[in-house]
C-alpha positions as a Python dict, from the first residue, in 0.01 Angstrom:
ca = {
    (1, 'X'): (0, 0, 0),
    (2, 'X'): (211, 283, -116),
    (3, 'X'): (371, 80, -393),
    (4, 'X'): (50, -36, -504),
    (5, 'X'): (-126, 358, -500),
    (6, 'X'): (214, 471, -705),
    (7, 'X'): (167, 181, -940),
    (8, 'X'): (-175, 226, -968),
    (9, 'X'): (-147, 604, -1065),
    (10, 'X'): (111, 571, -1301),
    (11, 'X'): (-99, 269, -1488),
    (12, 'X'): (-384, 515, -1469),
    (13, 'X'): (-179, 781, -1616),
    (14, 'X'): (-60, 562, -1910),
    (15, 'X'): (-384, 418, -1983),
    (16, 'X'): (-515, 829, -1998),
    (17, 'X'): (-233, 879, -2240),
    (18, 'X'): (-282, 635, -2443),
    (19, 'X'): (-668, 700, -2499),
    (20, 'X'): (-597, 1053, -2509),
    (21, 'X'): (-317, 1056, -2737),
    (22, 'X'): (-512, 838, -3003),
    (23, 'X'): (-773, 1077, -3034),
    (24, 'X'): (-591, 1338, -3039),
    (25, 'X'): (-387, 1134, -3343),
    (26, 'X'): (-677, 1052, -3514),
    (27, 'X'): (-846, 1363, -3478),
    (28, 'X'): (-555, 1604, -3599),
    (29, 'X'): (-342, 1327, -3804),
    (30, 'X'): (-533, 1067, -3946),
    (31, 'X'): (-818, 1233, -4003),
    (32, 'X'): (-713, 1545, -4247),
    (33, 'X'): (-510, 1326, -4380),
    (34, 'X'): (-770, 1095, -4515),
    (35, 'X'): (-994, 1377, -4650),
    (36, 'X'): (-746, 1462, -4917),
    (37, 'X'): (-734, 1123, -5105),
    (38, 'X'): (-1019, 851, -5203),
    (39, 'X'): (-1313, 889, -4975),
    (40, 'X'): (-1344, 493, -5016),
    (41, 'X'): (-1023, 428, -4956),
    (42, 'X'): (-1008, 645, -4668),
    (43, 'X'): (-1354, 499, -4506),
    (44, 'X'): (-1197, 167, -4513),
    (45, 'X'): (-876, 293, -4365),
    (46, 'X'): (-1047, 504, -4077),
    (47, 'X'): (-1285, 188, -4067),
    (48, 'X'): (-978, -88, -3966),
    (49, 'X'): (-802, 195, -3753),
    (50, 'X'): (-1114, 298, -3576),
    (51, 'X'): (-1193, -88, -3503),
    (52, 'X'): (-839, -150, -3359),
    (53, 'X'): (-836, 202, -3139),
    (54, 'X'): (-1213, 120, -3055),
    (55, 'X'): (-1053, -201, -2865),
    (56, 'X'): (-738, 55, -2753),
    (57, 'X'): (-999, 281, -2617),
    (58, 'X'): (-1248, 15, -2422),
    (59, 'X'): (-949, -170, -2254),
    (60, 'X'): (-787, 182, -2137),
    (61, 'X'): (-1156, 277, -2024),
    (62, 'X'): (-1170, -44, -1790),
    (63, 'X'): (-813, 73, -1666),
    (64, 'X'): (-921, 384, -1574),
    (65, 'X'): (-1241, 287, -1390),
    (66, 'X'): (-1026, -1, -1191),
    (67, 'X'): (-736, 255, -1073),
    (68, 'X'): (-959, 570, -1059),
    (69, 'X'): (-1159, 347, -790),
    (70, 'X'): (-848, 227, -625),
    (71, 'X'): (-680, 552, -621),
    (72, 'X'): (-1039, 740, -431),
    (73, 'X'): (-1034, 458, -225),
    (74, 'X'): (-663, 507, -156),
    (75, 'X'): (-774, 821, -76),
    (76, 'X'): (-1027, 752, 195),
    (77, 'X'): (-1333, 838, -79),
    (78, 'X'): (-1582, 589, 22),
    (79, 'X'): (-1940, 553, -167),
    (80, 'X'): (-2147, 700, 64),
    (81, 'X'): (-1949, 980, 101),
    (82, 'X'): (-2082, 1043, -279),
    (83, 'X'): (-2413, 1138, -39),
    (84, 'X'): (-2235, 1366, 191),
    (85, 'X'): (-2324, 1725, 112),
    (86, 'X'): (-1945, 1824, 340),
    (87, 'X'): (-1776, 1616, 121),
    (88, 'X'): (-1984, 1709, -194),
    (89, 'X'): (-1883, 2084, -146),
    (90, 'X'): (-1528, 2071, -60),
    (91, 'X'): (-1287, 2170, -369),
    (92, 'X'): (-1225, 1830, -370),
    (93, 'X'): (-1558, 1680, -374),
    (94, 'X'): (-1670, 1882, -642),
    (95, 'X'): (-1332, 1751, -820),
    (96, 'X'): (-1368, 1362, -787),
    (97, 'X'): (-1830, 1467, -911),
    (98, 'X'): (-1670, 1679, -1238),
    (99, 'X'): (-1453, 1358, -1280),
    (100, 'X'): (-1706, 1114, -1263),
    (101, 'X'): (-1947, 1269, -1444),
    (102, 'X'): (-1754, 1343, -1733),
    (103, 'X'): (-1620, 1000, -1760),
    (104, 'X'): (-1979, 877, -1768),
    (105, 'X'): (-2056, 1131, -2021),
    (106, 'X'): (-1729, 1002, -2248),
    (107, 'X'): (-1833, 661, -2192),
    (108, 'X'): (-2167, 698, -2312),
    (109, 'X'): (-2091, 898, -2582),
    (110, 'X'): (-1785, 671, -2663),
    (111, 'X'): (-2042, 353, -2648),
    (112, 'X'): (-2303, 573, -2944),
    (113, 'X'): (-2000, 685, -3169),
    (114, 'X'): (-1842, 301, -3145),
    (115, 'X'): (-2142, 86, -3167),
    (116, 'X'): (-2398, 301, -3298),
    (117, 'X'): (-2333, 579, -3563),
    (118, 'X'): (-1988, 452, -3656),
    (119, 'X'): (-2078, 140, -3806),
    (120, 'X'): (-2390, 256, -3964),
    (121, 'X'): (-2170, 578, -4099),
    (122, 'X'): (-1924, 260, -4246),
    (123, 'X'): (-2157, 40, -4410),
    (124, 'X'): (-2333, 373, -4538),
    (125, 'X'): (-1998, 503, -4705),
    (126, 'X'): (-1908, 152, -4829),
    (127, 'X'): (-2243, 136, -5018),
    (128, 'X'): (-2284, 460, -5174),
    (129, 'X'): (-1990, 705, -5020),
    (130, 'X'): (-2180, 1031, -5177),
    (131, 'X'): (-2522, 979, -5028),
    (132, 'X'): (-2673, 1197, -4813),
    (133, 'X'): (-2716, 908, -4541),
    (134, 'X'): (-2344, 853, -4573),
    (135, 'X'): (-2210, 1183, -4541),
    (136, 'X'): (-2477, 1300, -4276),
    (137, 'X'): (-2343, 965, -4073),
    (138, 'X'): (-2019, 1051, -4138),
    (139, 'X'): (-2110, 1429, -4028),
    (140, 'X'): (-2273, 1270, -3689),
    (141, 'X'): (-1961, 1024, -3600),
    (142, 'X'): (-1695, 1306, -3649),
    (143, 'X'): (-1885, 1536, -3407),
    (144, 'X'): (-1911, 1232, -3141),
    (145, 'X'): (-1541, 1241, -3221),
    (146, 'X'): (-1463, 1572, -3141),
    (147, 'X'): (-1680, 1570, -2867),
    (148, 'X'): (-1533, 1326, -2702),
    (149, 'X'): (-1174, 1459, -2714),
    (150, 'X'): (-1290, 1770, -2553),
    (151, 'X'): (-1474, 1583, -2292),
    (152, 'X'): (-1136, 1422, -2280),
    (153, 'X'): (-957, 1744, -2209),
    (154, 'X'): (-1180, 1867, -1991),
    (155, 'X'): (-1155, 1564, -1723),
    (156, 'X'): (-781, 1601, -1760),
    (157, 'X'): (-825, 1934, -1629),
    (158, 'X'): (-1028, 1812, -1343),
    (159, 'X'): (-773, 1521, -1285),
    (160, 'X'): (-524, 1783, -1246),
    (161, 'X'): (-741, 1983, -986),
    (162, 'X'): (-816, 1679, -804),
    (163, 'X'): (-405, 1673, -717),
    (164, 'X'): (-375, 2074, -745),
    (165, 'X'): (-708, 2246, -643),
    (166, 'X'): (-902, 2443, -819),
    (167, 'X'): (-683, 2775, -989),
    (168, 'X'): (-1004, 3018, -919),
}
């Protein structure tokens, strides 16, 4: 069991790194990079890129639910104790709620920025890359962006709490 918990954290640890790292790549990289050349060229670019990481992102997502589970179960976190107003106010309680919550909130706003505004903000800058639907989607998919990769640093914080406590 302890082998399996160790292997289970470090897998979830990659898989966080790997998600997290790519935004943070594409956010600070990629990104003001591609504004300085052909806006076409770039959509296209940030188009195949943002397919491939979208795949990156949903397989590390599935990671992190599987060993997140196992490693609160590994814990002795059981579902109903989700329901138990003890556990739901200890430090560490309010740790694995911040956690989950925020990880809901990334996946849904992950799930909007991937299969909603991204590919409408794509087909709008492939048509006509100066319109005001195009740049407005493109406007609306970069701040889904953004938001997600503080929502990402934020439950890294609260991943590190969960092991450390809370610093206040």
């Amino acid at each position: 069991m302890e082998t399996a918990y160790i292997l289970s954290v470090w897998l979830h640890i990659l898989a966080a790194m790997v998600w997290v790292g790519g935004m943070l790549f594409l956010v600070l990289v990629v990104v003001p990079l591609l504004r300085r050349g052909d806006r076409a060229q770039a959509a296209a670019f940030l188009h195949a890129a943002g397919l491939r990481f979208r795949t990156v992102g949903w397989v590390s997502f599935g990671i992190l639910l599987v060993t997140g589970t196992w490693q609160l179960y590994g814990r002795g976190v059981r579902l109903g104790d989700l329901r138990d107003p003890d556990f739901l106010m200890s430090p560490f309680g309010r740790a694995v709620v911040w956690k989950l919550l925020l990880f809901a909130a990334i996946l849904a706003v992950s799930a909007w920025h991937d299969f909603v505004v991204g590919p409408r903000a794509t087909v709008a800058v492939q048509e006509s890359p100066d319109s005001p639907a195009a740049q407005s989607l493109r406007r609306q998919a970069s701040w889904l962006g953004r938001a997600n990769v503080l929502l990402a640093l934020w439950i890294v914080f609260v991943a590190v709490t969960l092991v450390r406590g809370w610093p206040w």
